[in-house]
PDB file of C-alpha atoms and ligand atoms in Angstrom:
ATOM      1  CA  MET A   1     167.543  30.508 145.995  1.00 98.00           C
ATOM      2  CA  ARG A   2     168.696  27.027 147.034  1.00 98.00           C
ATOM      3  CA  LEU A   3     168.576  26.073 150.253  1.00 98.00           C
ATOM      4  CA  VAL A   4     171.284  23.533 151.274  1.00 98.00           C
ATOM      5  CA  ARG A   5     171.945  21.751 154.795  1.00 98.00           C
ATOM      6  CA  SER A   6     174.631  19.058 154.186  1.00 98.00           C
ATOM      7  CA  VAL A   7     178.125  19.717 152.741  1.00 98.00           C
ATOM      8  CA  ALA A   8     177.182  16.631 150.183  1.00 98.00           C
ATOM      9  CA  GLU A   9     174.329  18.814 148.801  1.00 98.00           C
ATOM     10  CA  LEU A  10     176.367  21.778 148.843  1.00 98.00           C
ATOM     11  CA  ARG A  11     179.058  20.329 146.674  1.00 98.00           C
ATOM     12  CA  ILE A  12     176.536  18.889 144.138  1.00 98.00           C
ATOM     13  CA  ALA A  13     174.983  22.488 143.857  1.00 98.00           C
ATOM     14  CA  VAL A  14     178.444  24.399 143.560  1.00 98.00           C
ATOM     15  CA  LYS A  15     179.595  21.766 140.913  1.00 98.00           C
ATOM     16  CA  ALA A  16     176.556  22.570 138.852  1.00 98.00           C
ATOM     17  CA  LEU A  17     177.275  26.261 138.882  1.00 97.00           C
ATOM     18  CA  ARG A  18     180.824  25.597 138.280  1.00 97.00           C
ATOM     19  CA  GLU A  19     180.046  23.540 135.175  1.00 98.00           C
ATOM     20  CA  GLN A  20     178.198  26.556 133.859  1.00 97.00           C
ATOM     21  CA  GLY A  21     181.362  28.428 134.135  1.00 98.00           C
ATOM     22  CA  LEU A  22     180.264  30.558 136.744  1.00 98.00           C
ATOM     23  CA  ARG A  23     182.274  32.730 139.067  1.00 98.00           C
ATOM     24  CA  ILE A  24     181.493  31.726 142.596  1.00 98.00           C
ATOM     25  CA  GLY A  25     181.371  34.347 145.286  1.00 98.00           C
ATOM     26  CA  PHE A  26     180.966  33.574 149.001  1.00 98.00           C
ATOM     27  CA  VAL A  27     179.829  35.450 152.100  1.00 99.00           C
ATOM     28  CA  PRO A  28     180.379  33.651 155.272  1.00 98.00           C
ATOM     29  CA  THR A  29     177.974  34.941 158.034  1.00 98.00           C
ATOM     30  CA  MET A  30     176.799  33.754 161.532  1.00 98.00           C
ATOM     31  CA  GLY A  31     173.398  35.146 160.540  1.00 98.00           C
ATOM     32  CA  PHE A  32     170.880  37.771 162.079  1.00 97.00           C
ATOM     33  CA  LEU A  33     171.809  39.550 158.709  1.00 97.00           C
ATOM     34  CA  HIS A  34     171.858  43.597 158.637  1.00 96.00           C
ATOM     35  CA  GLU A  35     172.538  46.218 156.133  1.00 96.00           C
ATOM     36  CA  GLY A  36     176.319  45.354 156.769  1.00 97.00           C
ATOM     37  CA  HIS A  37     175.761  41.768 155.636  1.00 98.00           C
ATOM     38  CA  ALA A  38     173.650  43.131 152.551  1.00 98.00           C
ATOM     39  CA  SER A  39     176.495  44.987 151.498  1.00 98.00           C
ATOM     40  CA  LEU A  40     178.638  42.319 151.389  1.00 98.00           C
ATOM     41  CA  ILE A  41     176.118  40.319 149.628  1.00 98.00           C
ATOM     42  CA  ARG A  42     175.637  43.075 147.207  1.00 98.00           C
ATOM     43  CA  GLN A  43     179.394  43.704 146.481  1.00 98.00           C
ATOM     44  CA  CYS A  44     179.540  39.705 145.941  1.00 98.00           C
ATOM     45  CA  ALA A  45     176.482  40.136 143.504  1.00 98.00           C
ATOM     46  CA  SER A  46     178.218  42.838 141.563  1.00 98.00           C
ATOM     47  CA  ARG A  47     181.551  40.774 141.391  1.00 98.00           C
ATOM     48  CA  CYS A  48     180.523  37.349 140.886  1.00 98.00           C
ATOM     49  CA  ASP A  49     178.036  35.302 138.717  1.00 98.00           C
ATOM     50  CA  ALA A  50     176.787  33.377 141.820  1.00 98.00           C
ATOM     51  CA  THR A  51     176.496  34.357 145.454  1.00 98.00           C
ATOM     52  CA  VAL A  52     176.770  31.662 148.129  1.00 98.00           C
ATOM     53  CA  VAL A  53     175.739  32.919 151.650  1.00 99.00           C
ATOM     54  CA  SER A  54     176.535  30.599 154.774  1.00 99.00           C
ATOM     55  CA  ILE A  55     174.648  31.184 158.259  1.00 98.00           C
ATOM     56  CA  PHE A  56     176.418  29.086 161.002  1.00 98.00           C
ATOM     57  CA  VAL A  57     176.965  30.337 164.560  1.00 98.00           C
ATOM     58  CA  ASN A  58     180.385  28.916 165.095  1.00 98.00           C
ATOM     59  CA  PRO A  59     180.846  27.491 168.452  1.00 97.00           C
ATOM     60  CA  THR A  60     184.756  27.273 168.323  1.00 98.00           C
ATOM     61  CA  GLN A  61     185.180  31.300 168.129  1.00 98.00           C
ATOM     62  CA  PHE A  62     183.268  31.970 171.383  1.00 96.00           C
ATOM     63  CA  SER A  63     185.212  31.399 174.653  1.00 92.00           C
ATOM     64  CA  PRO A  64     183.455  29.493 177.858  1.00 88.00           C
ATOM     65  CA  ASN A  65     182.461  33.009 179.186  1.00 87.00           C
ATOM     66  CA  GLU A  66     180.731  34.319 176.140  1.00 89.00           C
ATOM     67  CA  ASP A  67     177.316  33.390 175.693  1.00 84.00           C
ATOM     68  CA  LEU A  68     177.004  31.370 172.427  1.00 92.00           C
ATOM     69  CA  ALA A  69     173.409  30.206 173.186  1.00 91.00           C
ATOM     70  CA  LYS A  70     172.246  33.896 173.434  1.00 91.00           C
ATOM     71  CA  TYR A  71     173.642  34.951 170.008  1.00 94.00           C
ATOM     72  CA  PRO A  72     170.968  36.438 167.953  1.00 94.00           C
ATOM     73  CA  GLN A  73     168.976  34.525 165.452  1.00 96.00           C
ATOM     74  CA  ASP A  74     166.341  35.158 162.878  1.00 97.00           C
ATOM     75  CA  LEU A  75     166.397  32.595 159.998  1.00 98.00           C
ATOM     76  CA  GLU A  76     163.317  33.420 158.421  1.00 98.00           C
ATOM     77  CA  ALA A  77     164.315  37.251 158.098  1.00 98.00           C
ATOM     78  CA  ASP A  78     167.856  36.189 156.922  1.00 98.00           C
ATOM     79  CA  GLN A  79     166.286  33.818 154.172  1.00 98.00           C
ATOM     80  CA  SER A  80     164.091  36.557 152.655  1.00 98.00           C
ATOM     81  CA  LEU A  81     167.054  39.092 153.037  1.00 98.00           C
ATOM     82  CA  CYS A  82     168.990  36.541 150.798  1.00 98.00           C
ATOM     83  CA  LEU A  83     166.173  35.853 148.512  1.00 98.00           C
ATOM     84  CA  LYS A  84     165.664  39.650 147.996  1.00 98.00           C
ATOM     85  CA  LEU A  85     169.493  40.165 147.273  1.00 98.00           C
ATOM     86  CA  GLY A  86     169.944  37.459 144.410  1.00 98.00           C
ATOM     87  CA  VAL A  87     171.726  34.845 146.464  1.00 98.00           C
ATOM     88  CA  SER A  88     172.069  31.486 144.437  1.00 98.00           C
ATOM     89  CA  LEU A  89     172.460  29.321 147.398  1.00 98.00           C
ATOM     90  CA  LEU A  90     171.971  29.515 151.172  1.00 98.00           C
ATOM     91  CA  PHE A  91     174.161  26.991 153.236  1.00 98.00           C
ATOM     92  CA  LEU A  92     173.001  26.431 156.789  1.00 98.00           C
ATOM     93  CA  PRO A  93     175.481  23.655 157.776  1.00 98.00           C
ATOM     94  CA  GLU A  94     174.607  21.538 161.079  1.00 97.00           C
ATOM     95  CA  ALA A  95     176.702  21.734 163.703  1.00 97.00           C
ATOM     96  CA  GLN A  96     177.289  18.012 163.764  1.00 97.00           C
ATOM     97  CA  GLU A  97     178.559  18.079 160.468  1.00 98.00           C
ATOM     98  CA  MET A  98     181.007  21.165 160.821  1.00 98.00           C
ATOM     99  CA  TYR A  99     182.269  19.526 163.831  1.00 98.00           C
ATOM    100  CA  PRO A 100     181.570  15.603 164.324  1.00 98.00           C
ATOM    101  CA  SER A 101     182.422  13.983 167.493  1.00 97.00           C
ATOM    102  CA  ASN A 102     186.123  14.094 168.607  1.00 97.00           C
ATOM    103  CA  PHE A 103     186.815  16.755 166.145  1.00 98.00           C
ATOM    104  CA  GLN A 104     190.706  17.806 166.794  1.00 98.00           C
ATOM    105  CA  THR A 105     192.062  19.736 163.847  1.00 98.00           C
ATOM    106  CA  PHE A 106     192.405  23.530 164.075  1.00 98.00           C
ATOM    107  CA  ILE A 107     194.084  26.268 162.289  1.00 98.00           C
ATOM    108  CA  GLU A 108     196.548  28.123 164.473  1.00 98.00           C
ATOM    109  CA  PRO A 109     196.932  31.843 163.397  1.00 98.00           C
ATOM    110  CA  GLY A 110     200.121  33.421 163.906  1.00 95.00           C
ATOM    111  CA  ARG A 111     201.328  36.883 165.323  1.00 95.00           C
ATOM    112  CA  VAL A 112     198.549  38.839 163.489  1.00 96.00           C
ATOM    113  CA  ALA A 113     195.771  37.198 165.951  1.00 97.00           C
ATOM    114  CA  GLU A 114     197.939  38.251 169.042  1.00 97.00           C
ATOM    115  CA  PRO A 115     197.178  41.921 169.340  1.00 98.00           C
ATOM    116  CA  LEU A 116     193.807  43.654 169.787  1.00 98.00           C
ATOM    117  CA  CYS A 117     190.888  41.439 170.156  1.00 98.00           C
ATOM    118  CA  GLY A 118     193.395  38.591 170.355  1.00 98.00           C
ATOM    119  CA  LYS A 119     194.365  39.551 173.817  1.00 97.00           C
ATOM    120  CA  TYR A 120     190.932  39.926 175.147  1.00 97.00           C
ATOM    121  CA  ARG A 121     189.363  36.721 173.285  1.00 97.00           C
ATOM    122  CA  PRO A 122     191.659  33.859 173.476  1.00 96.00           C
ATOM    123  CA  GLY A 123     191.217  31.219 171.014  1.00 97.00           C
ATOM    124  CA  HIS A 124     188.867  33.473 169.081  1.00 98.00           C
ATOM    125  CA  PHE A 125     190.748  33.820 165.955  1.00 98.00           C
ATOM    126  CA  ARG A 126     191.673  30.067 165.997  1.00 98.00           C
ATOM    127  CA  GLY A 127     187.941  29.351 165.766  1.00 98.00           C
ATOM    128  CA  VAL A 128     187.458  31.993 163.022  1.00 98.00           C
ATOM    129  CA  ALA A 129     190.398  30.551 161.031  1.00 99.00           C
ATOM    130  CA  THR A 130     189.133  26.975 161.430  1.00 98.00           C
ATOM    131  CA  VAL A 131     185.753  27.613 160.550  1.00 99.00           C
ATOM    132  CA  VAL A 132     186.484  29.826 157.519  1.00 99.00           C
ATOM    133  CA  ALA A 133     189.103  27.287 156.325  1.00 98.00           C
ATOM    134  CA  LYS A 134     186.335  24.576 156.594  1.00 98.00           C
ATOM    135  CA  LEU A 135     183.859  26.653 154.654  1.00 98.00           C
ATOM    136  CA  PHE A 136     186.063  27.490 151.972  1.00 98.00           C
ATOM    137  CA  ASN A 137     186.718  23.747 151.574  1.00 98.00           C
ATOM    138  CA  MET A 138     183.270  23.206 151.210  1.00 98.00           C
ATOM    139  CA  VAL A 139     182.196  26.044 149.055  1.00 98.00           C
ATOM    140  CA  GLN A 140     185.396  26.499 146.943  1.00 98.00           C
ATOM    141  CA  PRO A 141     184.726  29.986 146.138  1.00 98.00           C
ATOM    142  CA  ASP A 142     186.750  31.940 143.813  1.00 98.00           C
ATOM    143  CA  LEU A 143     186.231  35.127 145.926  1.00 98.00           C
ATOM    144  CA  ALA A 144     185.113  35.720 149.508  1.00 98.00           C
ATOM    145  CA  PHE A 145     183.867  38.917 150.990  1.00 98.00           C
ATOM    146  CA  PHE A 146     184.495  40.270 154.591  1.00 98.00           C
ATOM    147  CA  GLY A 147     183.573  43.397 156.212  1.00 98.00           C
ATOM    148  CA  GLN A 148     186.331  45.817 157.407  1.00 97.00           C
ATOM    149  CA  LYS A 149     184.658  46.497 160.632  1.00 97.00           C
ATOM    150  CA  ASP A 150     186.231  42.997 161.714  1.00 98.00           C
ATOM    151  CA  LEU A 151     189.756  44.354 160.871  1.00 97.00           C
ATOM    152  CA  GLN A 152     191.712  41.879 162.707  1.00 98.00           C
ATOM    153  CA  GLN A 153     189.512  38.902 161.500  1.00 98.00           C
ATOM    154  CA  THR A 154     190.105  40.060 157.610  1.00 97.00           C
ATOM    155  CA  ALA A 155     193.960  40.141 158.591  1.00 97.00           C
ATOM    156  CA  VAL A 156     194.057  36.671 159.908  1.00 98.00           C
ATOM    157  CA  ILE A 157     191.855  35.319 157.046  1.00 98.00           C
ATOM    158  CA  LYS A 158     194.156  36.805 154.292  1.00 97.00           C
ATOM    159  CA  ARG A 159     197.334  35.761 156.151  1.00 97.00           C
ATOM    160  CA  MET A 160     195.983  32.263 156.378  1.00 98.00           C
ATOM    161  CA  VAL A 161     195.034  32.357 152.571  1.00 98.00           C
ATOM    162  CA  ARG A 162     198.222  33.186 151.926  1.00 97.00           C
ATOM    163  CA  ASP A 163     200.360  30.765 154.177  1.00 98.00           C
ATOM    164  CA  LEU A 164     198.049  27.857 153.269  1.00 98.00           C
ATOM    165  CA  ASN A 165     198.033  28.672 149.406  1.00 98.00           C
ATOM    166  CA  LEU A 166     194.124  28.368 149.735  1.00 98.00           C
ATOM    167  CA  PRO A 167     192.749  29.102 145.843  1.00 98.00           C
ATOM    168  CA  VAL A 168     190.605  32.159 147.074  1.00 98.00           C
ATOM    169  CA  ASP A 169     190.528  35.997 146.717  1.00 98.00           C
ATOM    170  CA  ILE A 170     189.573  37.894 149.517  1.00 98.00           C
ATOM    171  CA  ALA A 171     187.562  41.309 149.242  1.00 98.00           C
ATOM    172  CA  VAL A 172     187.211  43.469 152.122  1.00 97.00           C
ATOM    173  CA  VAL A 173     184.153  45.904 152.418  1.00 97.00           C
ATOM    174  CA  PRO A 174     183.787  49.133 153.948  1.00 97.00           C
ATOM    175  CA  THR A 175     181.884  49.325 157.321  1.00 97.00           C
ATOM    176  CA  MET A 176     178.327  50.139 157.029  1.00 98.00           C
ATOM    177  CA  ARG A 177     177.140  52.748 159.588  1.00 98.00           C
ATOM    178  CA  GLU A 178     173.970  53.665 161.070  1.00 98.00           C
ATOM    179  CA  PRO A 179     172.739  57.203 160.216  1.00 98.00           C
ATOM    180  CA  ASP A 180     174.056  58.610 163.375  1.00 97.00           C
ATOM    181  CA  GLY A 181     177.594  56.612 162.800  1.00 98.00           C
ATOM    182  CA  LEU A 182     177.223  53.728 164.792  1.00 98.00           C
ATOM    183  CA  ALA A 183     178.805  50.636 163.105  1.00 98.00           C
ATOM    184  CA  MET A 184     176.487  47.958 162.240  1.00 97.00           C
ATOM    185  CA  SER A 185     176.800  44.782 164.187  1.00 97.00           C
ATOM    186  CA  SER A 186     174.386  41.817 165.137  1.00 94.00           C
ATOM    187  CA  ARG A 187     175.500  42.944 168.702  1.00 95.00           C
ATOM    188  CA  ASN A 188     173.734  46.175 168.536  1.00 97.00           C
ATOM    189  CA  VAL A 189     170.187  44.483 169.359  1.00 96.00           C
ATOM    190  CA  TYR A 190     171.505  44.100 172.863  1.00 96.00           C
ATOM    191  CA  LEU A 191     171.821  47.655 173.478  1.00 98.00           C
ATOM    192  CA  GLY A 192     169.075  49.453 175.650  1.00 98.00           C
ATOM    193  CA  PRO A 193     168.114  52.663 174.478  1.00 98.00           C
ATOM    194  CA  GLU A 194     170.132  54.578 177.056  1.00 98.00           C
ATOM    195  CA  GLU A 195     173.220  52.240 176.086  1.00 98.00           C
ATOM    196  CA  ARG A 196     172.649  52.662 172.538  1.00 98.00           C
ATOM    197  CA  LYS A 197     173.304  56.600 173.035  1.00 98.00           C
ATOM    198  CA  ARG A 198     176.283  55.859 174.850  1.00 98.00           C
ATOM    199  CA  ALA A 199     177.572  53.407 172.212  1.00 98.00           C
ATOM    200  CA  LEU A 200     177.773  56.193 169.947  1.00 98.00           C
ATOM    201  CA  SER A 201     180.713  57.803 171.847  1.00 98.00           C
ATOM    202  CA  ILE A 202     182.884  54.799 169.691  1.00 98.00           C
ATOM    203  CA  SER A 203     182.492  56.150 166.521  1.00 98.00           C
ATOM    204  CA  LEU A 204     182.679  59.585 167.729  1.00 98.00           C
ATOM    205  CA  ALA A 205     185.943  58.887 169.029  1.00 98.00           C
ATOM    206  CA  LEU A 206     187.275  57.496 165.782  1.00 98.00           C
ATOM    207  CA  PHE A 207     185.776  60.293 163.745  1.00 98.00           C
ATOM    208  CA  SER A 208     187.539  62.822 166.101  1.00 98.00           C
ATOM    209  CA  ALA A 209     191.007  61.355 165.623  1.00 98.00           C
ATOM    210  CA  GLU A 210     190.065  61.075 161.832  1.00 98.00           C
ATOM    211  CA  SER A 211     189.087  64.799 161.777  1.00 98.00           C
ATOM    212  CA  ALA A 212     192.624  65.749 163.138  1.00 98.00           C
ATOM    213  CA  PHE A 213     194.455  63.477 160.966  1.00 98.00           C
ATOM    214  CA  LYS A 214     192.647  65.133 157.846  1.00 97.00           C
ATOM    215  CA  SER A 215     193.795  68.456 159.154  1.00 97.00           C
ATOM    216  CA  GLY A 216     197.239  67.336 159.552  1.00 97.00           C
ATOM    217  CA  GLU A 217     197.768  66.052 162.903  1.00 98.00           C
ATOM    218  CA  ARG A 218     200.621  63.144 162.897  1.00 98.00           C
ATOM    219  CA  GLY A 219     201.371  62.284 166.140  1.00 98.00           C
ATOM    220  CA  ALA A 220     199.851  58.987 167.319  1.00 98.00           C
ATOM    221  CA  ALA A 221     199.724  60.023 170.829  1.00 98.00           C
ATOM    222  CA  ARG A 222     197.875  63.159 170.145  1.00 98.00           C
ATOM    223  CA  LEU A 223     195.415  61.311 167.796  1.00 98.00           C
ATOM    224  CA  LEU A 224     194.926  58.525 170.476  1.00 98.00           C
ATOM    225  CA  SER A 225     194.279  61.284 173.377  1.00 98.00           C
ATOM    226  CA  LEU A 226     191.584  62.810 171.075  1.00 98.00           C
ATOM    227  CA  ALA A 227     190.138  59.677 170.582  1.00 98.00           C
ATOM    228  CA  LEU A 228     190.166  58.947 174.472  1.00 98.00           C
ATOM    229  CA  GLU A 229     188.694  62.166 175.352  1.00 98.00           C
ATOM    230  CA  CYS A 230     185.278  61.037 173.309  1.00 97.00           C
ATOM    231  CA  LEU A 231     184.945  57.601 174.969  1.00 98.00           C
ATOM    232  CA  TRP A 232     182.929  58.970 177.840  1.00 95.00           C
ATOM    233  CA  GLY A 233     179.966  56.595 177.012  1.00 97.00           C
ATOM    234  CA  VAL A 234     181.774  53.058 177.492  1.00 98.00           C
ATOM    235  CA  ASP A 235     181.617  51.035 180.548  1.00 98.00           C
ATOM    236  CA  GLU A 236     185.000  49.196 179.787  1.00 98.00           C
ATOM    237  CA  LEU A 237     187.580  50.285 177.312  1.00 98.00           C
ATOM    238  CA  GLN A 238     189.427  47.061 176.267  1.00 98.00           C
ATOM    239  CA  TYR A 239     191.691  49.038 173.667  1.00 98.00           C
ATOM    240  CA  CYS A 240     192.144  52.113 171.707  1.00 98.00           C
ATOM    241  CA  GLU A 241     194.969  51.786 169.551  1.00 98.00           C
ATOM    242  CA  LEU A 242     196.811  52.885 166.319  1.00 98.00           C
ATOM    243  CA  VAL A 243     198.228  50.021 164.538  1.00 98.00           C
ATOM    244  CA  ASP A 244     199.986  49.467 161.278  1.00 96.00           C
ATOM    245  CA  ALA A 245     197.106  48.657 158.880  1.00 94.00           C
ATOM    246  CA  SER A 246     198.842  45.659 157.417  1.00 90.00           C
ATOM    247  CA  SER A 247     200.832  44.202 160.233  1.00 92.00           C
ATOM    248  CA  LEU A 248     198.382  45.335 162.973  1.00 96.00           C
ATOM    249  CA  GLU A 249     201.633  46.341 165.191  1.00 96.00           C
ATOM    250  CA  PRO A 250     201.190  49.397 167.315  1.00 97.00           C
ATOM    251  CA  VAL A 251     202.463  52.601 165.877  1.00 97.00           C
ATOM    252  CA  VAL A 252     204.312  55.136 168.133  1.00 96.00           C
ATOM    253  CA  GLY A 253     205.645  58.429 167.159  1.00 96.00           C
ATOM    254  CA  LEU A 254     204.646  60.010 163.672  1.00 97.00           C
ATOM    255  CA  VAL A 255     201.968  58.295 161.540  1.00 97.00           C
ATOM    256  CA  ASP A 256     203.612  58.069 158.358  1.00 94.00           C
ATOM    257  CA  ARG A 257     201.678  55.132 156.698  1.00 95.00           C
ATOM    258  CA  THR A 258     198.442  53.880 156.536  1.00 96.00           C
ATOM    259  CA  VAL A 259     197.310  52.960 159.888  1.00 97.00           C
ATOM    260  CA  ALA A 260     194.121  51.659 161.574  1.00 98.00           C
ATOM    261  CA  ILE A 261     192.547  53.607 164.788  1.00 98.00           C
ATOM    262  CA  CYS A 262     190.806  50.519 166.570  1.00 98.00           C
ATOM    263  CA  VAL A 263     188.311  50.241 169.587  1.00 98.00           C
ATOM    264  CA  ALA A 264     186.846  47.694 171.541  1.00 98.00           C
ATOM    265  CA  ALA A 265     184.804  48.477 174.523  1.00 98.00           C
ATOM    266  CA  PHE A 266     181.766  47.133 176.499  1.00 98.00           C
ATOM    267  CA  VAL A 267     178.884  49.017 176.725  1.00 98.00           C
ATOM    268  CA  GLY A 268     176.700  47.428 179.696  1.00 98.00           C
ATOM    269  CA  SER A 269     177.203  43.885 178.836  1.00 96.00           C
ATOM    270  CA  THR A 270     177.740  44.363 174.932  1.00 96.00           C
ATOM    271  CA  ARG A 271     181.247  44.338 173.603  1.00 97.00           C
ATOM    272  CA  LEU A 272     181.551  46.228 170.403  1.00 98.00           C
ATOM    273  CA  ILE A 273     184.539  47.007 168.227  1.00 98.00           C
ATOM    274  CA  ASP A 274     184.889  49.760 165.552  1.00 98.00           C
ATOM    275  CA  ASN A 275     187.940  50.962 163.421  1.00 98.00           C
ATOM    276  CA  LEU A 276     188.790  53.618 160.804  1.00 98.00           C
ATOM    277  CA  ILE A 277     191.631  53.880 158.332  1.00 97.00           C
ATOM    278  CA  LEU A 278     193.909  56.801 158.264  1.00 97.00           C
ATOM    279  CA  SER A 279     196.368  57.336 155.514  1.00 94.00           C
ATOM    280  CA  PRO A 280     198.915  60.056 154.866  1.00 90.00           C
ATOM    281  CA  ASN A 281     197.868  59.354 151.028  1.00 82.00           C
ATOM    282  CA  PRO A 282     194.603  61.185 150.448  1.00 68.00           C
ATOM    283  CA  GLU A 283     193.857  58.410 147.719  1.00 67.00           C
ATOM    284  CA  ALA A 284     193.892  55.759 150.501  1.00 64.00           C
ATOM    285  CA  GLN A 285     192.371  57.335 153.133  1.00 60.00           C
ATOM    286  CA  GLY A 286     189.462  55.217 154.430  1.00 58.00           C
ATOM    287  CA  ILE A 287     190.405  52.396 152.245  1.00 54.00           C
ATOM    288  CA  LEU A 288     191.487  49.116 153.921  1.00 58.00           C
ATOM    289  CA  SER A 289     194.071  46.762 152.626  1.00 55.00           C
ATOM    290  CA  VAL A 290     194.650  44.750 155.613  1.00 50.00           C
ATOM    291  CA  GLY A 291     197.144  41.877 155.927  1.00 50.00           C
ATOM    292  CA  PRO A 292     199.261  40.270 153.138  1.00 49.00           C
ATOM    293  CA  ASP A 293     197.785  40.999 149.639  1.00 47.00           C
TER     294      ASP A 293
HETATM  295  O1  PAF B 301     182.405  37.410 160.909  1.00 85.79           O
HETATM  296  C1  PAF B 301     181.590  36.548 161.066  1.00 85.79           C
HETATM  297  O2  PAF B 301     180.423  36.762 161.272  1.00 85.79           O
HETATM  298  C2  PAF B 301     182.301  35.301 161.472  1.00 85.79           C
HETATM  299  O3  PAF B 301     183.327  35.392 162.401  1.00 85.79           O
HETATM  300  C3  PAF B 301     182.322  34.384 160.558  1.00 85.79           C
HETATM  301  C4  PAF B 301     183.564  35.093 159.338  1.00 85.79           C
HETATM  302  C5  PAF B 301     181.234  34.112 159.753  1.00 85.79           C
HETATM  303  C6  PAF B 301     183.320  33.032 160.871  1.00 85.79           C
HETATM  304  O4  PAF B 301     182.073  32.385 161.781  1.00 85.79           O
END
């Protein structure tokens, strides 16, 4: 595995891979890698000839009241995981090169960035879209991998790729869960033991709605109220919504298409998100195809 820090070095290394005719896969991350990232990297390795992973804690996707400086990091552990998983290139860009002084050009995502997390994290998806576009330009991958847990992020990125004709395909990988069902997240490390137990109510709420859906319940209000009944453990619920899995627009009345049930909540001071895909078509149940294909 090669470790590169500058864009110039990265471009030379990627060019060498391309000259060998290799299909390049890319997994952008903010580090503190866990099994969820490992599953993205494994998928990438199984579908591409060379895997590029980036680690960069992107300041523009944090708002001033979110603690960027507190974001967990463990570069040594990340490096050994990437090595173990057969990553070809580990890209660790410097903040100064990603955002040179007087940086002023951003990608402005449209309506898809407005609901759900967009309401509570203004500017977040603008920062995500901007850094991902920059990383795509630097790595120039054939295929890039994102997790279903960040459902709205994948929708924003798919939309950006389509709208800006970026020459990359986007693959969405199912959410990895702890054995008890909690969605894996770098933020889980902030949870104290008692909070960790209460955090479980988020996935239980989603599973409760899913189980009613599988038993034939199609009323959006009923599915949401079943989920809400389970959300006893959270300290502040931001949203629990049923949305169209492609447009992310709210679904009311009867669920007659593939939807996502999405939750964002604080447990203590930790903000957690999770979602499940519900589809009336049993073959599409749990399978995500967010945003435009
Ligand atoms: O999902 C993440 O870890 C980040 O939002 C991403 C895509 C690496 C952009 O900073």
